[in-house]
Amino acid sequence: MSIVDTLVEFLHSLMGMPLYYPLVSLIIIGDALCPLLPSETVLNLSGAFSASQGVPNLWGVFAASVAGGMIGDNLCFAMGGKLIGYVERLDPASKAGQAITWVRRNMKRGAGITIIVGRFLPWVRWVATIVLGSVQYRWGAFFFYDTLGVILWSLIGVGSGYVGGALLADYPFLAMIAGLVVGSLVGALIRWAQVRISEWRDVRQGVSVI
């Protein structure tokens, strides 16, 4: 048996276990608290395997990811006041530092859209949640927008992986790769669209001032 076959068999066995769903939630909670864990990758892989191998259950992964995202984000929001000092000391040139700049610029346009769009940008969602928690933004509003963002993020992450996996359902390893590629492309498209929309808004605001 090749290494590829061994990997596919291992993932198939893991994703077929009931334990897999709480594991997905834990990974996403960890990612919300420290954006180093590959939560998007987990969703893309899960969707791809669901399409090509029949496991895991697609809606089970979706529910687990929504639960994990909501729990992690709200924990991060609650700790915002304690973590903001660390965020302020980050290198402005780093990904996290650039995320701070993005968050502060977009907060002026509206916290709601920043929370929703930030869910798709790993460092941004972490920084935005901490910043909002530190300034005592209304938790009810945060909960509403964050829940909406998490649901969209989960649907797109699992769904794009499923589409990629379905394209090559007869080839498990290629289906896995396709799921990751499609998921990454969708994520990149969302980031590109956000940048373009922000630039358009800035130009429009500049014109309106004149």
PDB file of C-alpha atoms in Angstrom:
ATOM      1  CA  MET A   1       0.000   0.000   0.000  1.00  0.00           C
ATOM      2  CA  SER A   2       1.410   3.407  -0.999  1.00  0.00           C
ATOM      3  CA  ILE A   3       1.753   6.402   1.319  1.00  0.00           C
ATOM      4  CA  VAL A   4      -1.107   8.088  -0.523  1.00  0.00           C
ATOM      5  CA  ASP A   5      -3.402   5.093  -0.029  1.00  0.00           C
ATOM      6  CA  THR A   6      -2.417   4.918   3.640  1.00  0.00           C
ATOM      7  CA  LEU A   7      -3.212   8.629   4.106  1.00  0.00           C
ATOM      8  CA  VAL A   8      -6.599   8.311   2.400  1.00  0.00           C
ATOM      9  CA  GLU A   9      -7.454   5.219   4.455  1.00  0.00           C
ATOM     10  CA  PHE A  10      -6.437   6.954   7.683  1.00  0.00           C
ATOM     11  CA  LEU A  11      -8.533  10.028   6.919  1.00  0.00           C
ATOM     12  CA  HIS A  12     -11.461   7.857   5.870  1.00  0.00           C
ATOM     13  CA  SER A  13     -11.315   5.974   9.188  1.00  0.00           C
ATOM     14  CA  LEU A  14     -10.932   9.180  11.210  1.00  0.00           C
ATOM     15  CA  MET A  15     -13.786  10.970   9.494  1.00  0.00           C
ATOM     16  CA  GLY A  16     -16.039   7.952   9.929  1.00  0.00           C
ATOM     17  CA  MET A  17     -15.735   8.134  13.740  1.00  0.00           C
ATOM     18  CA  PRO A  18     -18.339   9.944  15.882  1.00  0.00           C
ATOM     19  CA  LEU A  19     -15.370  11.582  17.621  1.00  0.00           C
ATOM     20  CA  TYR A  20     -14.529  13.460  14.422  1.00  0.00           C
ATOM     21  CA  TYR A  21     -17.304  16.049  14.864  1.00  0.00           C
ATOM     22  CA  PRO A  22     -16.254  17.297  18.325  1.00  0.00           C
ATOM     23  CA  LEU A  23     -12.659  17.236  17.020  1.00  0.00           C
ATOM     24  CA  VAL A  24     -13.682  19.635  14.230  1.00  0.00           C
ATOM     25  CA  SER A  25     -15.277  21.924  16.833  1.00  0.00           C
ATOM     26  CA  LEU A  26     -12.144  21.874  18.997  1.00  0.00           C
ATOM     27  CA  ILE A  27      -9.865  22.709  16.046  1.00  0.00           C
ATOM     28  CA  ILE A  28     -12.064  25.675  15.110  1.00  0.00           C
ATOM     29  CA  ILE A  29     -12.241  26.895  18.722  1.00  0.00           C
ATOM     30  CA  GLY A  30      -8.442  26.712  18.860  1.00  0.00           C
ATOM     31  CA  ASP A  31      -8.173  28.611  15.574  1.00  0.00           C
ATOM     32  CA  ALA A  32     -10.464  31.367  16.884  1.00  0.00           C
ATOM     33  CA  LEU A  33      -8.287  31.806  19.988  1.00  0.00           C
ATOM     34  CA  CYS A  34      -4.949  31.482  18.171  1.00  0.00           C
ATOM     35  CA  PRO A  35      -5.148  31.643  14.331  1.00  0.00           C
ATOM     36  CA  LEU A  36      -2.457  29.078  13.614  1.00  0.00           C
ATOM     37  CA  LEU A  37      -4.621  25.973  13.205  1.00  0.00           C
ATOM     38  CA  PRO A  38      -5.871  25.202   9.654  1.00  0.00           C
ATOM     39  CA  SER A  39      -9.630  25.330  10.264  1.00  0.00           C
ATOM     40  CA  GLU A  40     -10.521  26.219   6.650  1.00  0.00           C
ATOM     41  CA  THR A  41      -8.440  23.266   5.474  1.00  0.00           C
ATOM     42  CA  VAL A  42     -10.356  20.950   7.806  1.00  0.00           C
ATOM     43  CA  LEU A  43     -13.669  22.119   6.346  1.00  0.00           C
ATOM     44  CA  ASN A  44     -12.434  21.786   2.750  1.00  0.00           C
ATOM     45  CA  LEU A  45     -11.085  18.273   3.400  1.00  0.00           C
ATOM     46  CA  SER A  46     -14.263  17.215   5.183  1.00  0.00           C
ATOM     47  CA  GLY A  47     -16.415  18.402   2.302  1.00  0.00           C
ATOM     48  CA  ALA A  48     -14.192  16.693  -0.269  1.00  0.00           C
ATOM     49  CA  PHE A  49     -14.258  13.360   1.578  1.00  0.00           C
ATOM     50  CA  SER A  50     -18.001  13.586   2.114  1.00  0.00           C
ATOM     51  CA  ALA A  51     -18.467  13.912  -1.651  1.00  0.00           C
ATOM     52  CA  SER A  52     -15.993  11.207  -2.661  1.00  0.00           C
ATOM     53  CA  GLN A  53     -16.095   8.747   0.266  1.00  0.00           C
ATOM     54  CA  GLY A  54     -19.472   9.262   1.913  1.00  0.00           C
ATOM     55  CA  VAL A  55     -17.927  10.304   5.233  1.00  0.00           C
ATOM     56  CA  PRO A  56     -18.108  12.445   7.257  1.00  0.00           C
ATOM     57  CA  ASN A  57     -21.738  13.519   7.322  1.00  0.00           C
ATOM     58  CA  LEU A  58     -21.831  16.899   5.582  1.00  0.00           C
ATOM     59  CA  TRP A  59     -24.416  18.466   7.879  1.00  0.00           C
ATOM     60  CA  GLY A  60     -22.665  17.022  10.923  1.00  0.00           C
ATOM     61  CA  VAL A  61     -19.462  18.827   9.943  1.00  0.00           C
ATOM     62  CA  PHE A  62     -21.424  22.006   9.240  1.00  0.00           C
ATOM     63  CA  ALA A  63     -23.069  21.901  12.684  1.00  0.00           C
ATOM     64  CA  ALA A  64     -19.748  21.143  14.385  1.00  0.00           C
ATOM     65  CA  SER A  65     -18.005  23.997  12.584  1.00  0.00           C
ATOM     66  CA  VAL A  66     -20.752  26.508  13.413  1.00  0.00           C
ATOM     67  CA  ALA A  67     -20.677  25.484  17.074  1.00  0.00           C
ATOM     68  CA  GLY A  68     -16.875  25.683  17.203  1.00  0.00           C
ATOM     69  CA  GLY A  69     -16.752  29.057  15.451  1.00  0.00           C
ATOM     70  CA  MET A  70     -19.365  30.618  17.706  1.00  0.00           C
ATOM     71  CA  ILE A  71     -17.812  29.287  20.912  1.00  0.00           C
ATOM     72  CA  GLY A  72     -14.286  30.294  19.901  1.00  0.00           C
ATOM     73  CA  ASP A  73     -15.236  33.778  18.722  1.00  0.00           C
ATOM     74  CA  ASN A  74     -17.288  34.544  21.807  1.00  0.00           C
ATOM     75  CA  LEU A  75     -14.515  33.329  24.109  1.00  0.00           C
ATOM     76  CA  CYS A  76     -12.081  35.578  22.239  1.00  0.00           C
ATOM     77  CA  PHE A  77     -14.528  38.492  22.486  1.00  0.00           C
ATOM     78  CA  ALA A  78     -14.868  37.934  26.247  1.00  0.00           C
ATOM     79  CA  MET A  79     -11.078  38.033  26.643  1.00  0.00           C
ATOM     80  CA  GLY A  80     -10.692  41.107  24.427  1.00  0.00           C
ATOM     81  CA  GLY A  81      -9.773  43.452  27.259  1.00  0.00           C
ATOM     82  CA  LYS A  82      -6.994  41.135  28.424  1.00  0.00           C
ATOM     83  CA  LEU A  83      -5.595  40.422  24.953  1.00  0.00           C
ATOM     84  CA  ILE A  84      -5.668  43.919  23.445  1.00  0.00           C
ATOM     85  CA  GLY A  85      -2.313  44.818  25.018  1.00  0.00           C
ATOM     86  CA  TYR A  86      -0.703  41.897  23.217  1.00  0.00           C
ATOM     87  CA  VAL A  87      -2.351  42.870  19.928  1.00  0.00           C
ATOM     88  CA  GLU A  88      -1.079  46.447  20.228  1.00  0.00           C
ATOM     89  CA  ARG A  89       2.503  45.193  20.522  1.00  0.00           C
ATOM     90  CA  LEU A  90       2.424  43.164  17.291  1.00  0.00           C
ATOM     91  CA  ASP A  91       4.805  44.048  14.469  1.00  0.00           C
ATOM     92  CA  PRO A  92       2.896  46.349  12.062  1.00  0.00           C
ATOM     93  CA  ALA A  93       4.559  44.586   9.109  1.00  0.00           C
ATOM     94  CA  SER A  94       3.405  41.115  10.184  1.00  0.00           C
ATOM     95  CA  LYS A  95       0.146  39.513   9.034  1.00  0.00           C
ATOM     96  CA  ALA A  96      -1.388  40.216  12.425  1.00  0.00           C
ATOM     97  CA  GLY A  97      -0.123  43.805  12.312  1.00  0.00           C
ATOM     98  CA  GLN A  98      -1.612  44.328   8.863  1.00  0.00           C
ATOM     99  CA  ALA A  99      -4.854  42.859  10.188  1.00  0.00           C
ATOM    100  CA  ILE A 100      -4.955  45.548  12.885  1.00  0.00           C
ATOM    101  CA  THR A 101      -4.716  48.244  10.209  1.00  0.00           C
ATOM    102  CA  TRP A 102      -7.468  46.553   8.174  1.00  0.00           C
ATOM    103  CA  VAL A 103      -9.769  46.239  11.175  1.00  0.00           C
ATOM    104  CA  ARG A 104      -9.372  49.834  12.310  1.00  0.00           C
ATOM    105  CA  ARG A 105      -9.948  51.160   8.806  1.00  0.00           C
ATOM    106  CA  ASN A 106     -13.044  49.025   8.249  1.00  0.00           C
ATOM    107  CA  MET A 107     -14.525  49.611  11.708  1.00  0.00           C
ATOM    108  CA  LYS A 108     -15.258  53.155  10.553  1.00  0.00           C
ATOM    109  CA  ARG A 109     -17.469  51.732   7.808  1.00  0.00           C
ATOM    110  CA  GLY A 110     -19.355  49.498  10.232  1.00  0.00           C
ATOM    111  CA  ALA A 111     -18.573  46.847  12.827  1.00  0.00           C
ATOM    112  CA  GLY A 112     -21.225  44.468  11.492  1.00  0.00           C
ATOM    113  CA  ILE A 113     -19.778  44.023   8.006  1.00  0.00           C
ATOM    114  CA  THR A 114     -16.265  43.916   9.486  1.00  0.00           C
ATOM    115  CA  ILE A 115     -17.248  40.998  11.719  1.00  0.00           C
ATOM    116  CA  ILE A 116     -18.885  39.077   8.858  1.00  0.00           C
ATOM    117  CA  VAL A 117     -16.127  39.632   6.282  1.00  0.00           C
ATOM    118  CA  GLY A 118     -13.415  39.192   8.915  1.00  0.00           C
ATOM    119  CA  ARG A 119     -14.623  35.626   9.517  1.00  0.00           C
ATOM    120  CA  PHE A 120     -13.084  34.717   6.144  1.00  0.00           C
ATOM    121  CA  LEU A 121      -9.711  36.317   6.963  1.00  0.00           C
ATOM    122  CA  PRO A 122      -7.861  34.307   9.671  1.00  0.00           C
ATOM    123  CA  TRP A 123      -5.822  37.036  11.388  1.00  0.00           C
ATOM    124  CA  VAL A 124      -8.475  39.681  10.779  1.00  0.00           C
ATOM    125  CA  ARG A 125     -11.248  37.767  12.545  1.00  0.00           C
ATOM    126  CA  TRP A 126      -8.961  37.274  15.562  1.00  0.00           C
ATOM    127  CA  VAL A 127      -7.933  40.926  15.767  1.00  0.00           C
ATOM    128  CA  ALA A 128     -11.457  42.254  15.117  1.00  0.00           C
ATOM    129  CA  THR A 129     -12.927  40.091  17.867  1.00  0.00           C
ATOM    130  CA  ILE A 130     -10.306  41.212  20.394  1.00  0.00           C
ATOM    131  CA  VAL A 131     -10.623  44.899  19.441  1.00  0.00           C
ATOM    132  CA  LEU A 132     -14.425  44.821  19.726  1.00  0.00           C
ATOM    133  CA  GLY A 133     -14.239  43.036  23.067  1.00  0.00           C
ATOM    134  CA  SER A 134     -11.715  45.546  24.388  1.00  0.00           C
ATOM    135  CA  VAL A 135     -13.910  48.568  23.564  1.00  0.00           C
ATOM    136  CA  GLN A 136     -16.965  46.863  25.089  1.00  0.00           C
ATOM    137  CA  TYR A 137     -18.904  46.667  21.833  1.00  0.00           C
ATOM    138  CA  ARG A 138     -22.432  45.420  22.511  1.00  0.00           C
ATOM    139  CA  TRP A 139     -22.282  41.642  22.906  1.00  0.00           C
ATOM    140  CA  GLY A 140     -25.787  41.135  21.482  1.00  0.00           C
ATOM    141  CA  ALA A 141     -24.802  42.858  18.223  1.00  0.00           C
ATOM    142  CA  PHE A 142     -21.505  40.975  18.099  1.00  0.00           C
ATOM    143  CA  PHE A 143     -23.303  37.664  18.656  1.00  0.00           C
ATOM    144  CA  PHE A 144     -25.750  38.366  15.823  1.00  0.00           C
ATOM    145  CA  TYR A 145     -23.171  39.402  13.223  1.00  0.00           C
ATOM    146  CA  ASP A 146     -20.674  36.771  14.289  1.00  0.00           C
ATOM    147  CA  THR A 147     -23.278  34.002  14.072  1.00  0.00           C
ATOM    148  CA  LEU A 148     -24.207  35.128  10.565  1.00  0.00           C
ATOM    149  CA  GLY A 149     -20.535  35.241   9.569  1.00  0.00           C
ATOM    150  CA  VAL A 150     -19.800  31.807  11.036  1.00  0.00           C
ATOM    151  CA  ILE A 151     -22.761  30.228   9.231  1.00  0.00           C
ATOM    152  CA  LEU A 152     -21.693  31.701   5.879  1.00  0.00           C
ATOM    153  CA  TRP A 153     -18.054  30.745   6.498  1.00  0.00           C
ATOM    154  CA  SER A 154     -18.994  27.172   7.375  1.00  0.00           C
ATOM    155  CA  LEU A 155     -21.339  26.755   4.406  1.00  0.00           C
ATOM    156  CA  ILE A 156     -18.758  28.061   1.954  1.00  0.00           C
ATOM    157  CA  GLY A 157     -15.866  26.112   3.498  1.00  0.00           C
ATOM    158  CA  VAL A 158     -17.663  22.759   3.556  1.00  0.00           C
ATOM    159  CA  GLY A 159     -19.554  23.412   0.321  1.00  0.00           C
ATOM    160  CA  SER A 160     -16.524  24.394  -1.763  1.00  0.00           C
ATOM    161  CA  GLY A 161     -14.678  21.310  -0.524  1.00  0.00           C
ATOM    162  CA  TYR A 162     -17.685  19.167  -1.438  1.00  0.00           C
ATOM    163  CA  VAL A 163     -17.794  20.596  -4.965  1.00  0.00           C
ATOM    164  CA  GLY A 164     -14.084  19.900  -5.429  1.00  0.00           C
ATOM    165  CA  GLY A 165     -14.443  16.367  -4.093  1.00  0.00           C
ATOM    166  CA  ALA A 166     -17.476  15.645  -6.279  1.00  0.00           C
ATOM    167  CA  LEU A 167     -15.502  16.560  -9.414  1.00  0.00           C
ATOM    168  CA  LEU A 168     -13.136  13.642  -8.817  1.00  0.00           C
ATOM    169  CA  ALA A 169     -15.234  11.322  -6.694  1.00  0.00           C
ATOM    170  CA  ASP A 170     -13.651   8.182  -8.178  1.00  0.00           C
ATOM    171  CA  TYR A 171     -10.137   9.281  -7.226  1.00  0.00           C
ATOM    172  CA  PRO A 172      -9.994   9.831  -3.429  1.00  0.00           C
ATOM    173  CA  PHE A 173      -6.581  11.512  -3.264  1.00  0.00           C
ATOM    174  CA  LEU A 174      -7.260  13.785  -6.223  1.00  0.00           C
ATOM    175  CA  ALA A 175     -10.686  14.558  -4.768  1.00  0.00           C
ATOM    176  CA  MET A 176      -8.966  15.655  -1.559  1.00  0.00           C
ATOM    177  CA  ILE A 177      -6.589  17.911  -3.496  1.00  0.00           C
ATOM    178  CA  ALA A 178      -9.454  19.290  -5.596  1.00  0.00           C
ATOM    179  CA  GLY A 179     -11.428  20.100  -2.463  1.00  0.00           C
ATOM    180  CA  LEU A 180      -8.500  22.027  -1.008  1.00  0.00           C
ATOM    181  CA  VAL A 181      -7.869  23.877  -4.276  1.00  0.00           C
ATOM    182  CA  VAL A 182     -11.508  24.874  -4.782  1.00  0.00           C
ATOM    183  CA  GLY A 183     -11.769  25.949  -1.138  1.00  0.00           C
ATOM    184  CA  SER A 184      -8.605  28.041  -1.410  1.00  0.00           C
ATOM    185  CA  LEU A 185      -9.795  29.662  -4.637  1.00  0.00           C
ATOM    186  CA  VAL A 186     -13.138  30.575  -3.095  1.00  0.00           C
ATOM    187  CA  GLY A 187     -11.370  32.057  -0.056  1.00  0.00           C
ATOM    188  CA  ALA A 188      -9.011  34.037  -2.292  1.00  0.00           C
ATOM    189  CA  LEU A 189     -11.963  35.302  -4.348  1.00  0.00           C
ATOM    190  CA  ILE A 190     -13.721  36.525  -1.202  1.00  0.00           C
ATOM    191  CA  ARG A 191     -10.577  38.343  -0.065  1.00  0.00           C
ATOM    192  CA  TRP A 192     -10.119  39.885  -3.533  1.00  0.00           C
ATOM    193  CA  ALA A 193     -13.748  41.024  -3.634  1.00  0.00           C
ATOM    194  CA  GLN A 194     -13.448  42.580  -0.172  1.00  0.00           C
ATOM    195  CA  VAL A 195     -10.363  44.563  -1.188  1.00  0.00           C
ATOM    196  CA  ARG A 196     -11.990  45.795  -4.404  1.00  0.00           C
ATOM    197  CA  ILE A 197     -15.215  46.804  -2.636  1.00  0.00           C
ATOM    198  CA  SER A 198     -13.233  48.667   0.035  1.00  0.00           C
ATOM    199  CA  GLU A 199     -11.245  50.515  -2.643  1.00  0.00           C
ATOM    200  CA  TRP A 200     -14.457  51.419  -4.475  1.00  0.00           C
ATOM    201  CA  ARG A 201     -16.003  52.759  -1.266  1.00  0.00           C
ATOM    202  CA  ASP A 202     -12.887  54.812  -0.519  1.00  0.00           C
ATOM    203  CA  VAL A 203     -12.935  56.338  -4.005  1.00  0.00           C
ATOM    204  CA  ARG A 204     -16.643  57.086  -3.779  1.00  0.00           C
ATOM    205  CA  GLN A 205     -16.245  58.707  -0.378  1.00  0.00           C
ATOM    206  CA  GLY A 206     -13.339  60.764  -1.749  1.00  0.00           C
ATOM    207  CA  VAL A 207     -15.447  61.922  -4.690  1.00  0.00           C
ATOM    208  CA  SER A 208     -18.425  62.776  -2.478  1.00  0.00           C
ATOM    209  CA  VAL A 209     -16.224  64.924  -0.253  1.00  0.00           C
ATOM    210  CA  ILE A 210     -15.118  66.954  -3.292  1.00  0.00           C
TER     211      ILE A 210
END
